[in-house]
């Protein structure tokens, strides 16, 4: 018997309603809390797990842990990854090739979440929203299914909050180096009273003039899991010229404007973000009825600390120990307000990070920094091409690990991309730090690709991507002299933790390989909502009977 589209639609709607309103034996959670910890490598759990006693310990003891979870993209950065985490779709389909995207027509980089049609309600910060992105998030699908469900997103970074919040949330808030948590007029016309009062309390001010010391006084516990505290490749600043504990957070004089940008190298903004998350749950009555709600929480300062001190620093370890305690308090709050038995908690990360090259070298790896060479590479290549074909900026831009040719110049010179590739690719492979080079033709065709090539293809877009794509060698870092970063297909960047904790799940570790695009469709399945057009699959969580 052939069913009409109308009948299929009605059946689907009936199934959704049946699940949403809890008429079966496994009612969906009343609240989903989706936490994304910026720059959290999977080995964070392995290295510090025995010291965790708060939120991470709760997840380790009360849920499903997928130990082999990886991002399926080669240029692992915050914006592209959060898009995939919220939509179940590879970032290339939306043209999200990096945190910033190069516009060939305008010859400039642009920030995909910038919204020129909106304004920030209470400050001079640039307005942000999901306006320019088309793919619905898991929160959007929930609200389309049940318009009485509520969806909120909060983070330190604007792009984190925006990408997780989606098109039609009830609220999206971020601080992004400011004194307050803000939003744009895309989302609402005025702040709710509870946010006005929260901002009036100046929640970040109490940290000015404080000292960040080790949570555990015995440094031996840090040295067992990290390198020594004194490590010159860690970055220093005029206001904190030390690479060792304790780190003093600057104070400010009365009448002086505090510098909130300094918070990026300390744990405190994330603690305030969690405080605001609790306030949202309480004031908006999340998880209090049969209409499932969602709260997205972005932990952002882990990225700032990671870039400055590196993943094997004592500072990173201490930050995660403190975050564990704060998450434990958060989960206790959820238990009192909603009940953990009524709550699905999902926790993962947008990417990891590379070890400091100096640390990698000490571990026996061939490693290095190529920031200085990267900055002059465009000029070096253009000089060689000019010697062959005459003056011109043949390489127009290098961005997001790819080279953009000046297509107008190629027409003027009577050249095609294949001719340039034959000269440019060997020159790139002469660089000490370059491992592989892929062409636009390879990524846009159906020809089989190796693992790295497929990850690049997942991020490829015919309009917004470049013409040649680079993979740097493992343990080589795009930094000049200090700090570290991410943005490669290697395990230290792509391999992230993934927890699902809920009342109906067995406590176990699953070692099957999966991709982060699988997370959103799995949440949809748990909620009983229909989420199509995704690249991910629904994971088997092993629900208890």
Short mmCIF file of C-alpha atoms in Angstrom, two decimals, residues 112-422:
data_model
loop_
_atom_site.label_atom_id
_atom_site.label_comp_id
_atom_site.label_asym_id
_atom_site.label_seq_id
_atom_site.Cartn_x
_atom_site.Cartn_y
_atom_site.Cartn_z
CA UNK A 112 29.50 34.71 9.73
CA UNK A 113 27.53 35.59 12.87
CA UNK A 114 27.78 39.37 12.36
CA UNK A 115 24.31 40.86 11.95
CA UNK A 116 24.31 44.36 10.43
CA UNK A 117 20.49 44.52 10.63
CA UNK A 118 20.46 44.24 14.42
CA UNK A 119 22.01 46.03 17.37
CA UNK A 120 23.26 45.06 20.80
CA UNK A 121 20.58 46.11 23.25
CA UNK A 122 22.75 47.65 25.95
CA UNK A 123 26.29 48.22 24.68
CA UNK A 124 28.45 49.25 21.75
CA UNK A 125 29.58 45.72 20.97
CA UNK A 126 29.00 44.51 17.43
CA UNK A 127 25.61 42.83 16.94
CA UNK A 128 25.59 39.08 16.37
CA UNK A 129 22.94 36.51 15.45
CA UNK A 130 22.14 33.36 13.46
CA UNK A 131 20.47 35.45 10.72
CA UNK A 132 22.94 34.59 7.96
CA UNK A 133 22.97 30.84 8.63
CA UNK A 134 20.23 28.67 7.18
CA UNK A 135 20.50 25.20 8.70
CA UNK A 136 18.18 24.73 11.71
CA UNK A 137 19.68 23.57 14.99
CA UNK A 138 18.36 20.89 17.31
CA UNK A 139 16.77 23.68 19.36
CA UNK A 140 14.98 25.05 16.29
CA UNK A 141 13.57 21.62 15.49
CA UNK A 142 12.38 21.20 19.08
CA UNK A 143 10.52 24.52 18.96
CA UNK A 144 9.02 23.72 15.57
CA UNK A 145 7.74 20.45 17.02
CA UNK A 146 6.42 21.94 20.25
CA UNK A 147 6.07 25.72 20.31
CA UNK A 148 5.72 25.69 24.09
CA UNK A 149 9.23 24.31 24.54
CA UNK A 150 11.88 26.86 25.50
CA UNK A 151 15.42 27.09 24.16
CA UNK A 152 18.19 29.23 25.68
CA UNK A 153 21.91 29.52 24.92
CA UNK A 154 24.61 31.22 27.00
CA UNK A 155 28.41 31.38 26.65
CA UNK A 156 31.44 33.54 27.08
CA UNK A 157 32.00 33.72 23.30
CA UNK A 158 29.39 35.25 21.00
CA UNK A 159 29.86 32.68 18.24
CA UNK A 160 29.43 29.81 20.70
CA UNK A 161 26.15 31.15 22.06
CA UNK A 162 24.82 32.08 18.61
CA UNK A 163 25.72 28.83 16.84
CA UNK A 164 24.23 26.69 19.62
CA UNK A 165 21.13 28.88 19.98
CA UNK A 166 20.04 28.72 16.35
CA UNK A 167 17.36 30.66 14.47
CA UNK A 168 14.46 30.92 16.91
CA UNK A 169 15.59 30.51 20.53
CA UNK A 170 13.96 32.23 23.48
CA UNK A 171 17.25 33.82 24.45
CA UNK A 172 20.94 33.90 23.51
CA UNK A 173 23.46 35.65 25.77
CA UNK A 174 27.22 36.18 25.73
CA UNK A 175 29.79 38.50 27.30
CA UNK A 176 32.70 38.43 24.83
CA UNK A 177 35.07 40.66 26.74
CA UNK A 178 32.44 42.99 28.16
CA UNK A 179 31.15 43.81 31.62
CA UNK A 180 27.68 42.38 30.95
CA UNK A 181 26.00 39.44 29.29
CA UNK A 182 24.35 40.84 26.19
CA UNK A 183 22.22 39.87 23.23
CA UNK A 184 21.12 41.51 19.99
CA UNK A 185 17.78 42.83 18.82
CA UNK A 186 17.54 39.81 16.50
CA UNK A 187 16.50 37.80 19.57
CA UNK A 188 14.53 40.26 21.72
CA UNK A 189 13.65 43.93 22.07
CA UNK A 190 14.66 44.29 25.72
CA UNK A 191 16.33 42.24 28.42
CA UNK A 192 14.25 40.21 30.85
CA UNK A 193 14.21 41.70 34.33
CA UNK A 194 16.28 38.87 35.76
CA UNK A 195 19.13 39.58 33.31
CA UNK A 196 19.00 43.30 34.07
CA UNK A 197 19.39 42.53 37.77
CA UNK A 198 22.13 39.97 37.09
CA UNK A 199 24.14 42.49 35.09
CA UNK A 200 23.56 45.19 37.72
CA UNK A 201 25.19 42.91 40.29
CA UNK A 202 28.44 43.21 38.27
CA UNK A 203 29.20 39.48 38.63
CA UNK A 204 32.70 39.70 37.15
CA UNK A 205 33.90 42.57 39.32
CA UNK A 206 34.61 40.44 42.36
CA UNK A 207 37.54 38.84 40.52
CA UNK A 208 39.53 42.03 39.96
CA UNK A 209 42.56 42.05 42.21
CA UNK A 210 42.23 38.34 43.07
CA UNK A 211 44.97 35.72 42.79
CA UNK A 212 44.72 32.45 40.88
CA UNK A 213 46.58 29.83 42.87
CA UNK A 214 46.66 26.06 42.58
CA UNK A 215 43.47 24.49 43.86
CA UNK A 216 45.50 21.61 45.31
CA UNK A 217 48.47 22.92 47.33
CA UNK A 218 50.62 19.85 46.65
CA UNK A 219 52.34 20.52 43.32
CA UNK A 220 53.36 16.86 43.14
CA UNK A 221 49.86 15.96 41.90
CA UNK A 222 50.29 18.45 39.06
CA UNK A 223 53.78 17.25 38.14
CA UNK A 224 52.48 13.67 37.87
CA UNK A 225 50.11 14.78 35.10
CA UNK A 226 51.69 17.92 33.64
CA UNK A 227 55.03 19.44 32.82
CA UNK A 228 56.89 21.80 35.11
CA UNK A 229 55.23 25.10 35.99
CA UNK A 230 58.08 27.30 34.76
CA UNK A 231 57.91 26.99 30.97
CA UNK A 232 59.15 29.88 28.80
CA UNK A 233 57.02 29.07 25.70
CA UNK A 234 53.95 30.00 27.74
CA UNK A 235 52.81 33.50 26.85
CA UNK A 236 53.36 36.47 29.16
CA UNK A 237 51.78 39.91 29.17
CA UNK A 238 52.60 43.30 30.61
CA UNK A 239 49.99 42.77 33.31
CA UNK A 240 51.12 39.20 34.06
CA UNK A 241 54.74 38.56 33.16
CA UNK A 242 54.85 35.21 34.95
CA UNK A 243 54.40 31.75 33.50
CA UNK A 244 54.05 30.23 36.97
CA UNK A 245 51.50 30.15 39.77
CA UNK A 246 50.26 32.32 41.37
CA UNK A 247 48.73 34.55 38.67
CA UNK A 248 47.38 37.84 39.94
CA UNK A 249 44.35 39.28 38.22
CA UNK A 250 44.88 43.04 37.89
CA UNK A 251 42.89 45.47 39.96
CA UNK A 252 41.75 48.88 38.78
CA UNK A 253 41.47 52.31 40.34
CA UNK A 254 38.21 54.04 41.13
CA UNK A 255 37.04 55.96 38.09
CA UNK A 256 39.12 53.79 35.77
CA UNK A 257 37.41 51.55 33.20
CA UNK A 258 38.23 47.90 33.98
CA UNK A 259 39.81 45.83 31.20
CA UNK A 260 37.52 42.85 30.77
CA UNK A 261 39.65 41.36 27.98
CA UNK A 262 42.01 40.15 30.71
CA UNK A 263 39.45 37.52 31.72
CA UNK A 264 40.33 35.38 28.66
CA UNK A 265 43.36 33.93 30.48
CA UNK A 266 41.56 33.07 33.72
CA UNK A 267 38.82 30.56 34.65
CA UNK A 268 36.32 33.03 36.09
CA UNK A 269 34.01 33.94 33.19
CA UNK A 270 32.96 30.32 32.83
CA UNK A 271 31.95 30.24 36.49
CA UNK A 272 29.77 33.32 35.96
CA UNK A 273 28.31 31.74 32.79
CA UNK A 274 27.23 28.75 34.87
CA UNK A 275 25.73 31.10 37.47
CA UNK A 276 23.70 32.71 34.70
CA UNK A 277 22.67 29.26 33.44
CA UNK A 278 21.22 28.49 36.87
CA UNK A 279 19.36 31.78 36.84
CA UNK A 280 17.85 31.00 33.42
CA UNK A 281 16.63 27.60 34.63
CA UNK A 282 15.05 29.15 37.71
CA UNK A 283 13.54 32.30 36.23
CA UNK A 284 12.32 30.75 33.00
CA UNK A 285 11.02 27.65 34.79
CA UNK A 286 12.86 25.28 32.48
CA UNK A 287 12.03 21.61 32.79
CA UNK A 288 8.87 22.19 34.82
CA UNK A 289 6.22 20.76 32.50
CA UNK A 290 5.62 18.18 29.79
CA UNK A 291 7.11 20.42 27.11
CA UNK A 292 10.86 19.62 26.90
CA UNK A 293 13.22 22.58 27.18
CA UNK A 294 16.85 23.02 26.14
CA UNK A 295 19.71 25.00 27.64
CA UNK A 296 22.98 25.30 25.73
CA UNK A 297 26.00 26.21 27.87
CA UNK A 298 29.29 27.25 26.27
CA UNK A 299 32.43 27.05 28.45
CA UNK A 300 34.83 29.45 26.72
CA UNK A 301 37.78 30.43 28.92
CA UNK A 302 39.26 26.95 28.64
CA UNK A 303 40.27 28.07 25.14
CA UNK A 304 42.03 31.22 26.29
CA UNK A 305 43.97 29.42 29.01
CA UNK A 306 44.78 26.58 26.62
CA UNK A 307 46.17 28.90 23.95
CA UNK A 308 48.37 30.72 26.46
CA UNK A 309 49.63 27.86 28.61
CA UNK A 310 49.06 24.70 26.54
CA UNK A 311 47.21 21.44 27.31
CA UNK A 312 49.98 20.00 29.47
CA UNK A 313 50.32 23.07 31.67
CA UNK A 314 49.52 23.13 35.34
CA UNK A 315 47.19 26.06 34.60
CA UNK A 316 45.05 23.96 32.27
CA UNK A 317 44.88 21.16 34.80
CA UNK A 318 43.88 23.56 37.57
CA UNK A 319 41.22 25.15 35.37
CA UNK A 320 39.60 21.75 34.72
CA UNK A 321 39.72 20.86 38.42
CA UNK A 322 37.90 24.10 39.21
CA UNK A 323 35.44 23.58 36.36
CA UNK A 324 34.70 20.10 37.71
CA UNK A 325 33.69 21.59 41.06
CA UNK A 326 31.58 24.31 39.44
CA UNK A 327 29.80 21.80 37.20
CA UNK A 328 29.13 19.66 40.25
CA UNK A 329 27.41 22.61 41.91
CA UNK A 330 25.48 23.22 38.68
CA UNK A 331 24.25 19.64 38.54
CA UNK A 332 23.22 19.81 42.21
CA UNK A 333 21.20 22.90 41.35
CA UNK A 334 19.54 21.11 38.43
CA UNK A 335 18.73 18.19 40.71
CA UNK A 336 16.96 20.49 43.18
CA UNK A 337 15.12 22.53 40.55
CA UNK A 338 14.24 19.93 37.91
CA UNK A 339 15.56 16.57 39.06
CA UNK A 340 18.52 14.90 37.38
CA UNK A 341 16.19 12.00 36.68
CA UNK A 342 14.26 14.38 34.41
CA UNK A 343 17.34 15.86 32.76
CA UNK A 344 19.52 14.81 29.85
CA UNK A 345 23.04 16.22 30.17
CA UNK A 346 25.26 16.12 27.09
CA UNK A 347 28.86 17.31 27.36
CA UNK A 348 31.48 17.48 24.63
CA UNK A 349 34.06 19.88 23.13
CA UNK A 350 34.52 21.86 19.94
CA UNK A 351 38.17 20.84 19.50
CA UNK A 352 41.36 20.00 21.36
CA UNK A 353 44.78 21.59 20.94
CA UNK A 354 48.34 20.74 20.02
CA UNK A 355 51.01 20.35 22.68
CA UNK A 356 53.61 23.09 22.81
CA UNK A 357 56.18 22.16 20.11
CA UNK A 358 58.94 22.32 22.70
CA UNK A 359 57.03 19.78 24.82
CA UNK A 360 56.51 17.56 21.77
CA UNK A 361 60.22 17.68 21.00
CA UNK A 362 61.02 16.65 24.57
CA UNK A 363 58.66 13.68 24.06
CA UNK A 364 60.68 12.54 21.06
CA UNK A 365 58.54 13.98 18.26
CA UNK A 366 59.73 16.13 15.38
CA UNK A 367 57.99 19.43 16.01
CA UNK A 368 58.22 23.13 15.32
CA UNK A 369 56.57 26.52 14.95
CA UNK A 370 55.78 27.98 11.53
CA UNK A 371 53.96 31.21 12.37
CA UNK A 372 56.70 33.49 10.98
CA UNK A 373 57.09 31.48 7.79
CA UNK A 374 53.31 31.33 7.30
CA UNK A 375 53.03 35.11 7.45
CA UNK A 376 55.54 35.64 4.61
CA UNK A 377 54.49 32.65 2.49
CA UNK A 378 52.13 34.64 0.26
CA UNK A 379 54.88 37.09 -0.63
CA UNK A 380 57.45 34.33 -1.20
CA UNK A 381 55.18 32.40 -3.57
CA UNK A 382 54.06 35.51 -5.46
CA UNK A 383 57.69 36.51 -6.01
CA UNK A 384 58.49 33.16 -7.60
CA UNK A 385 55.34 33.22 -9.75
CA UNK A 386 56.14 36.76 -10.90
CA UNK A 387 59.54 35.55 -12.08
CA UNK A 388 57.77 33.05 -14.32
CA UNK A 389 54.70 34.94 -15.54
CA UNK A 390 55.28 38.59 -14.76
CA UNK A 391 54.25 40.91 -11.94
CA UNK A 392 51.05 40.26 -10.02
CA UNK A 393 49.52 39.03 -6.78
CA UNK A 394 48.75 35.51 -7.97
CA UNK A 395 47.99 34.38 -4.42
CA UNK A 396 45.28 36.78 -3.32
CA UNK A 397 44.77 35.47 0.22
CA UNK A 398 45.84 32.73 2.59
CA UNK A 399 43.09 31.96 5.09
CA UNK A 400 41.77 28.97 7.05
CA UNK A 401 44.63 26.80 5.86
CA UNK A 402 43.97 27.43 2.18
CA UNK A 403 45.31 29.55 -0.67
CA UNK A 404 43.04 31.72 -2.82
CA UNK A 405 44.18 32.54 -6.35
CA UNK A 406 43.40 35.91 -7.91
CA UNK A 407 41.06 34.52 -10.57
CA UNK A 408 40.87 37.81 -12.48
CA UNK A 409 44.64 37.92 -12.75
CA UNK A 410 44.70 34.37 -14.07
CA UNK A 411 42.30 35.38 -16.84
CA UNK A 412 44.42 38.42 -17.59
CA UNK A 413 47.56 36.28 -17.82
CA UNK A 414 45.84 33.53 -19.82
CA UNK A 415 46.56 30.98 -17.11
CA UNK A 416 44.45 28.29 -15.51
CA UNK A 417 44.56 26.89 -12.01
CA UNK A 418 46.17 23.65 -13.10
CA UNK A 419 49.17 25.56 -14.46
CA UNK A 420 49.59 27.44 -11.19
CA UNK A 421 49.16 24.25 -9.18
CA UNK A 422 52.06 22.62 -11.02
#
